[in-house]
GROMACS .gro file of C-alpha atoms in nm:
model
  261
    1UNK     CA    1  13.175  18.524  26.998
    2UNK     CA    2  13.072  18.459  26.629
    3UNK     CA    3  12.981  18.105  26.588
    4UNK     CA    4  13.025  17.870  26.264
    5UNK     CA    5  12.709  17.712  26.093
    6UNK     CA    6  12.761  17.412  25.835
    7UNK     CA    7  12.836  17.521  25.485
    8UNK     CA    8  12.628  17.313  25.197
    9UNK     CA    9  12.828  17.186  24.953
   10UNK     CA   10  12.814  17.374  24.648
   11UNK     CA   11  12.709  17.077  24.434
   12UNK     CA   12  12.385  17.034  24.630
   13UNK     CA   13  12.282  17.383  24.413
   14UNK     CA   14  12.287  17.209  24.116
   15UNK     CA   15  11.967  17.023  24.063
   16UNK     CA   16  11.946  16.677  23.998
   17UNK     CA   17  11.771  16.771  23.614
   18UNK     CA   18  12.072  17.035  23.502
   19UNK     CA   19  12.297  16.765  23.594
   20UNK     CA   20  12.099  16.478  23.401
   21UNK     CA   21  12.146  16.686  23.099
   22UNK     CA   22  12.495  16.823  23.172
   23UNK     CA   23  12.624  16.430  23.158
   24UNK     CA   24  12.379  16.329  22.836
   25UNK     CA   25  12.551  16.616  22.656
   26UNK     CA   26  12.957  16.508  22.756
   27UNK     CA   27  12.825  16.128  22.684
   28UNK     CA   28  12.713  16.289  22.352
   29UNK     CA   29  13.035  16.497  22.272
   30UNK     CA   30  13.257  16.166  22.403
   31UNK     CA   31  13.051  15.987  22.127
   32UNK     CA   32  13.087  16.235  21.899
   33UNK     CA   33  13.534  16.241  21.938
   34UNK     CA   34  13.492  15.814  21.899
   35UNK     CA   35  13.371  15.883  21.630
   36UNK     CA   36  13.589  16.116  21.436
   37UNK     CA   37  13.871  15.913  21.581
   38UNK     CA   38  13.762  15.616  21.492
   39UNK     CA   39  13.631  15.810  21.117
   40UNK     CA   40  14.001  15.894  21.042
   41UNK     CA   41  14.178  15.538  21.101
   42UNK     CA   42  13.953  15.423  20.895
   43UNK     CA   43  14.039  15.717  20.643
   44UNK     CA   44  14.383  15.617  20.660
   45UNK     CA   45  14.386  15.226  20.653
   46UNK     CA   46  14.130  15.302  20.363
   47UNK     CA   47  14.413  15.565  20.185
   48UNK     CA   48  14.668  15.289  20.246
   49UNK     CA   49  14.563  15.070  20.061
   50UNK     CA   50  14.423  15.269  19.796
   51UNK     CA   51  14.780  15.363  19.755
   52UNK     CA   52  14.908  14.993  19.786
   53UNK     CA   53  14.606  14.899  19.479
   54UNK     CA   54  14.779  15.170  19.303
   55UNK     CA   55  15.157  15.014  19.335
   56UNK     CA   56  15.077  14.694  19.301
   57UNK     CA   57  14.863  14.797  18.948
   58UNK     CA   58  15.118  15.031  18.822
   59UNK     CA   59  15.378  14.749  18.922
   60UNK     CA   60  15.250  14.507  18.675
   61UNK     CA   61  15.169  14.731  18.414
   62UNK     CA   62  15.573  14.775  18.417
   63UNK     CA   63  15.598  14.432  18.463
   64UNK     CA   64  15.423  14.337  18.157
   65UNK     CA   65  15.558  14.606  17.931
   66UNK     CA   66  15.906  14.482  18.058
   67UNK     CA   67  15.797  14.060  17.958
   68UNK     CA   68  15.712  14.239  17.597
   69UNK     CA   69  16.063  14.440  17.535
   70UNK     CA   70  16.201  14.084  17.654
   71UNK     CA   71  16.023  13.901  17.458
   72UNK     CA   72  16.154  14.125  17.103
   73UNK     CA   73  16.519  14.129  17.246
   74UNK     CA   74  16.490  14.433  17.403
   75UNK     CA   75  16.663  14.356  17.699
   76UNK     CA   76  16.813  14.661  17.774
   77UNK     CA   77  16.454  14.871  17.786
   78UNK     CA   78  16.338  14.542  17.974
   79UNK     CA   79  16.526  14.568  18.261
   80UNK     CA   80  16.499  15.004  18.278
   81UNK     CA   81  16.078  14.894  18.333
   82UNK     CA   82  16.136  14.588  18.573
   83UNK     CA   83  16.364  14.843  18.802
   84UNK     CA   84  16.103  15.101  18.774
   85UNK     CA   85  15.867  14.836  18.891
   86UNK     CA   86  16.075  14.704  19.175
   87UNK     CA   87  16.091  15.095  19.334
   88UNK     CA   88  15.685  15.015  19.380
   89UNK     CA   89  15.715  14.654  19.494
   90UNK     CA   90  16.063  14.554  19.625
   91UNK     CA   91  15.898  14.219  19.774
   92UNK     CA   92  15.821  14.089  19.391
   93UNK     CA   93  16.050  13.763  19.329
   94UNK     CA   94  15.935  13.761  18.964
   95UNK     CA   95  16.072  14.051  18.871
   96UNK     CA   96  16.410  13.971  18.999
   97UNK     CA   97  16.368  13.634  18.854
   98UNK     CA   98  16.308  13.769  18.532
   99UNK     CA   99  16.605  14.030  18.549
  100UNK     CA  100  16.831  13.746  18.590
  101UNK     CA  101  16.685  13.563  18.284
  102UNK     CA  102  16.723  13.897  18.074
  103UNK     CA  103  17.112  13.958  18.248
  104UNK     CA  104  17.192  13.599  18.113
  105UNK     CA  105  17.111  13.666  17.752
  106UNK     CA  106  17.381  13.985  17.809
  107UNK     CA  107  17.631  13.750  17.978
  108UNK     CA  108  17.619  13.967  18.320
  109UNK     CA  109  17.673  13.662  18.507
  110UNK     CA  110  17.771  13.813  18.824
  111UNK     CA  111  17.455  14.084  18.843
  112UNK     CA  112  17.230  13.751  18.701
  113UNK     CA  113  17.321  13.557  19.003
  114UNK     CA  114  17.280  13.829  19.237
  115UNK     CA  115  16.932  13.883  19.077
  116UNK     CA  116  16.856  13.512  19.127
  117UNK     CA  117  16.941  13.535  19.501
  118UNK     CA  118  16.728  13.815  19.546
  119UNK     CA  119  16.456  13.639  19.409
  120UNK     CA  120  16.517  13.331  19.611
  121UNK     CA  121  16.558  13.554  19.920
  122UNK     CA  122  16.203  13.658  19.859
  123UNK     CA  123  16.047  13.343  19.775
  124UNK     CA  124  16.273  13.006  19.894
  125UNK     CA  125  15.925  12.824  19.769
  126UNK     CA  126  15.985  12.904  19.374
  127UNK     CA  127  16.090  12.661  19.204
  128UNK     CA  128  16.170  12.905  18.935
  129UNK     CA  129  16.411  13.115  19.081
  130UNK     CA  130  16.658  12.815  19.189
  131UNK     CA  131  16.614  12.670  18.849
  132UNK     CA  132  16.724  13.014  18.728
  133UNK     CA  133  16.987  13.077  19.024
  134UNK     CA  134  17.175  12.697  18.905
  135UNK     CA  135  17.200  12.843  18.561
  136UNK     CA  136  17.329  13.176  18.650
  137UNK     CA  137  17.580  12.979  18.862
  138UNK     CA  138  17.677  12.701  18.558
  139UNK     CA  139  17.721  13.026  18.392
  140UNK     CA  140  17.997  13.126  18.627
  141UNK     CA  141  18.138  12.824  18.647
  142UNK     CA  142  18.016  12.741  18.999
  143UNK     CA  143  17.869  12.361  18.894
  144UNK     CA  144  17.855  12.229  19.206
  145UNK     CA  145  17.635  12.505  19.334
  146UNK     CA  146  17.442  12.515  19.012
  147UNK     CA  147  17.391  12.099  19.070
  148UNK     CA  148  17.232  12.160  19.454
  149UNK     CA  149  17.055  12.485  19.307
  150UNK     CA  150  16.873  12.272  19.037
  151UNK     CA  151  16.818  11.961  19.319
  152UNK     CA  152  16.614  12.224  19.540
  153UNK     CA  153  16.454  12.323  19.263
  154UNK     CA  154  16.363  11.961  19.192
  155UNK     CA  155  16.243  11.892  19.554
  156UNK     CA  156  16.005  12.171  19.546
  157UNK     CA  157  15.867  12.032  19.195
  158UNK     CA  158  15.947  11.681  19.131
  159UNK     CA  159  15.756  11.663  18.815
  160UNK     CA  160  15.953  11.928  18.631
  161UNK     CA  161  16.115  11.758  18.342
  162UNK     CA  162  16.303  12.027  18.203
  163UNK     CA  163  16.522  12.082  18.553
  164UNK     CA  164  16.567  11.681  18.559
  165UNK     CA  165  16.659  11.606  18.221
  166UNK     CA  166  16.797  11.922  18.098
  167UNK     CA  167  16.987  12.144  18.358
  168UNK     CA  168  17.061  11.827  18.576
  169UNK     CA  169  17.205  11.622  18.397
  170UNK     CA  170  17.386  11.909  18.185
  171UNK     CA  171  17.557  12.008  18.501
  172UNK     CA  172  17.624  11.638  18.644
  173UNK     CA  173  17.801  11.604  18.247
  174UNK     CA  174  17.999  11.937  18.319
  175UNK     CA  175  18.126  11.771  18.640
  176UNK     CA  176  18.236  11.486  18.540
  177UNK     CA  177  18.453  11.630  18.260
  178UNK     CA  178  18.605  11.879  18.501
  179UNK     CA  179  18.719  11.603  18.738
  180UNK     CA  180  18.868  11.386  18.425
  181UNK     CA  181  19.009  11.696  18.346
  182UNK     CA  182  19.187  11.769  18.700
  183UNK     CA  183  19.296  11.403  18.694
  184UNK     CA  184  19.495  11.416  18.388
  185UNK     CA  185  19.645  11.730  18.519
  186UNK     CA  186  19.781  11.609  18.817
  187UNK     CA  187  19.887  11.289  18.605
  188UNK     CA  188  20.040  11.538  18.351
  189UNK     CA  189  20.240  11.685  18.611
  190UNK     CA  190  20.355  11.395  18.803
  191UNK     CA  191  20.481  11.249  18.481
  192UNK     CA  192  20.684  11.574  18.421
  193UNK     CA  193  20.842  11.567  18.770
  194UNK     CA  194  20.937  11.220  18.734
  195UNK     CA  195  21.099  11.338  18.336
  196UNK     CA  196  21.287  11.596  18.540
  197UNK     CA  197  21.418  11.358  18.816
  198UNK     CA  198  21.501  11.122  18.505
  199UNK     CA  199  21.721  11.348  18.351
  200UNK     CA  200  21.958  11.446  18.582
  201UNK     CA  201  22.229  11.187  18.642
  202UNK     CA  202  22.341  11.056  18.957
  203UNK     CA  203  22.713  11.137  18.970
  204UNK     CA  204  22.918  10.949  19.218
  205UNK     CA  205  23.187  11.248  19.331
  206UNK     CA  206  23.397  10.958  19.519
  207UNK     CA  207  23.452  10.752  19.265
  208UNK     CA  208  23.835  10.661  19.170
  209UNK     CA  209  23.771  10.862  18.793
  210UNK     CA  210  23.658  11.179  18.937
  211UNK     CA  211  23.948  11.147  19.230
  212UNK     CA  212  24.214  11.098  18.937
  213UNK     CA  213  24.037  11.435  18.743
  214UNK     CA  214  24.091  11.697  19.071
  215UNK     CA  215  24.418  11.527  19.132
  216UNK     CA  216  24.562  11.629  18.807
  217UNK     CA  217  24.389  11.943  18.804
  218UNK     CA  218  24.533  11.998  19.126
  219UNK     CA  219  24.911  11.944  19.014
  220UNK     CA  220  24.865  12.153  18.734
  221UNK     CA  221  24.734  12.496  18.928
  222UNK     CA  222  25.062  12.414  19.200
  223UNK     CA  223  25.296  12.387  18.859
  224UNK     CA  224  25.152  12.742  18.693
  225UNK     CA  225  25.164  12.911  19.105
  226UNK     CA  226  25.518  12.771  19.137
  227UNK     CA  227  25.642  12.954  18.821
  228UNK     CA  228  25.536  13.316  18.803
  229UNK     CA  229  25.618  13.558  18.495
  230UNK     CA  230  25.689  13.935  18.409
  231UNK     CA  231  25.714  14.190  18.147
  232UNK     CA  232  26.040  14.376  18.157
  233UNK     CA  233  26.072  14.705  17.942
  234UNK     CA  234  26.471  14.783  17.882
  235UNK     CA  235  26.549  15.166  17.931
  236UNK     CA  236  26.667  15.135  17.523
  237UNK     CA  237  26.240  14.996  17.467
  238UNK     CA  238  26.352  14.652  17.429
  239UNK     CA  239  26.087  14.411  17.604
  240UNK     CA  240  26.159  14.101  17.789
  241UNK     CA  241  25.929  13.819  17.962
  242UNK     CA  242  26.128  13.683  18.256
  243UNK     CA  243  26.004  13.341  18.406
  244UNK     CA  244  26.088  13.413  18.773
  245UNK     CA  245  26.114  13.049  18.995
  246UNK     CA  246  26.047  13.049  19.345
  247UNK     CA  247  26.415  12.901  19.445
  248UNK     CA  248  26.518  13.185  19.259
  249UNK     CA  249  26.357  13.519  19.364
  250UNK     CA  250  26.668  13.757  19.208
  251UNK     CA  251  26.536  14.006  18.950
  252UNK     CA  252  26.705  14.216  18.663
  253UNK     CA  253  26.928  14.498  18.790
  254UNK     CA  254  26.631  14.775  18.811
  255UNK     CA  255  26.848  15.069  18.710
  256UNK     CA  256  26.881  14.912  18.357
  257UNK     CA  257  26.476  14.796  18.367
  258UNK     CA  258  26.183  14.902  18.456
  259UNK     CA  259  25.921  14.622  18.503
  260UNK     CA  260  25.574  14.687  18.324
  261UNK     CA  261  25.389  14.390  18.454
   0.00000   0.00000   0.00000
C-alpha cells in the first residue's frame, strides 16, 4: 500500500526576495494607472474650462458689438449678435435685458416682455431687468403689473431716482386716468339706461279711454263680418257686386250667373 506524504505549498518555492520585488513592481504599475487617471481628469476639467474661457470671451465680444449696432439704431443687426451670443451663454440676464430694450424701440411688446422675464428668471436680484420688465408691461397696457414690476425694482435699489420719479409715478398717473375713465363709463351708461326707461311711457291698458277704443273697434269688425260681399259676372259680361246679409243667405239664380269672387 502506497502511502501519502505532505505536499508543500507551491508558494513556499517562491523566495521571500522574488516576491519583495514582484509587489514593489505592481505597487509601481498601481502608481503608475493613478496617475494617468488622475493625469486625464485633470486634462478634461482643464479642457472644460478652456472651452468655457472661450464662450464666455466670444460671448461678450458679441455682446459688445451688439451694445454698438444699438447704440447707431441698428437694432435689427443688434439683436442677430445678442442671439448669437445667447447660443454660448444662455444663463446671461444682460443680454436678454438688453433684447427687450432694443424690441421696445421696434414696438414688439409681446417678444420685449418675454425677453424681460427671461432676464428676471435669470437674475430676480437686477434691478434692471424689472425696471425694464414694468416698461415692457406699461407698453402693453398691463399698468398694474408694470406699477409692482417698478416697486421690486425699487426695493432692490431704493436710491434709484429714475424708477421713483419717472416710471413710478408715470404708471401711478396712467392709473388713475384709467379708473376716471371706467367711472365715467359706467356713469355714461347708467345715464343712458335711465334715458331709455324715460322714454317709454307707461300706458295704463285698463283705463276707461283705451276700454272705449277696443269697444268700438270691436263693433266695427262684427258690422263688416255680418255683411259679406261678391262679384257676380252675368252670362251677357255684365258685372254685379251683391251685398249678401246673414238673415238672408239666397243667392242669384246660378244658371243666369256665374260668381267670380
Amino acid at each position: 500500500m502506497a502511502s501519502f506524504g505532505w505536499k508543500r505549498k507551491i508558494g513556499e518555492k517562491v523566495s521571500k526576495a522574488t516576491s519583495q520585488q514582484f509587489e514593489a513592481e505592481a505597487a509601481d504599475d498601481k502608481d503608475l494607472v493613478d496617475d494617468d487617471d488622475a493625469n486625464w481628469v485633470l486634462a478634461a476639467k482643464r479642457r472644460k474650462e478652456v472651452l468655457l474661457e472661450d464662450c464666455l470671451r466670444k460671448s461678450k465680444e458679441l455682446k459688445d458689438e451688439g451694445a454698438n449696432l444699438a447704440e447707431n439704431r441698428r437694432y435689427r443687426e443688434a439683436l442677430v449678435k445678442w442671439d448669437e451670443a445667447l447660443q454660448l451663454t444662455p444663463e446671461d440676464a444682460t443680454l436678454y435685458e438688453m433684447k427687450s430694450q432694443v424690441l421696445m424701440s421696434l414696438h414688439e411688446m409681446f417678444p420685449a416682455v418675454h425677453a424681460a422675464e427671461m432676464a428676471v428668471q435669470r437674475n430676480p436680484r437686477s434691478w434692471d431687468a424689472w425696471q425694464t420688465l414694468g416698461r415692457a408691461q406699461l407698453g402693453l397696457g398691463e399698468i398694474a403689473l408694470a406699477i409692482r414690476s417698478f416697486q421690486i425694482s425699487l426695493h432692490i435699489f431704493p436710491m434709484n431716482p429714475e424708477v421713483w420719479k419717472e416710471d413710478l409715478c408715470w404708471a401711478r398717473k396712467l392709473q388713475e386716468q384709467q379708473k376716471a375713465t371706467k367711472t365715467e363709463s359706467v356713469q355714461a351708461l347708467a345715464k343712458g339706461k335711465e334715458l331709455v326707461q324715460e322714454s317709454i311711457p307707461d300706458y295704463d291698458f285698463e283705463s276707461d279711454e283705451i276700454v272705449a277704443v277696443c269697444a268700438a273697434i270691436a263693433e266695427k269688425e262684427k258690422a263688416l263680418s255680418a255683411a259679406k260681399t261678391m262679384v257676380i259676372v252675368s252670362a251677357s259680361g255684365t258685372v254685379e257686386t251683391v251685398t249678401e246679409q246673414d238673415n238672408c243667405p239666397a243667392t242669384p239664380d246660378e244658371t243666369l250667373f256665374i260668381r267670380a269672387r
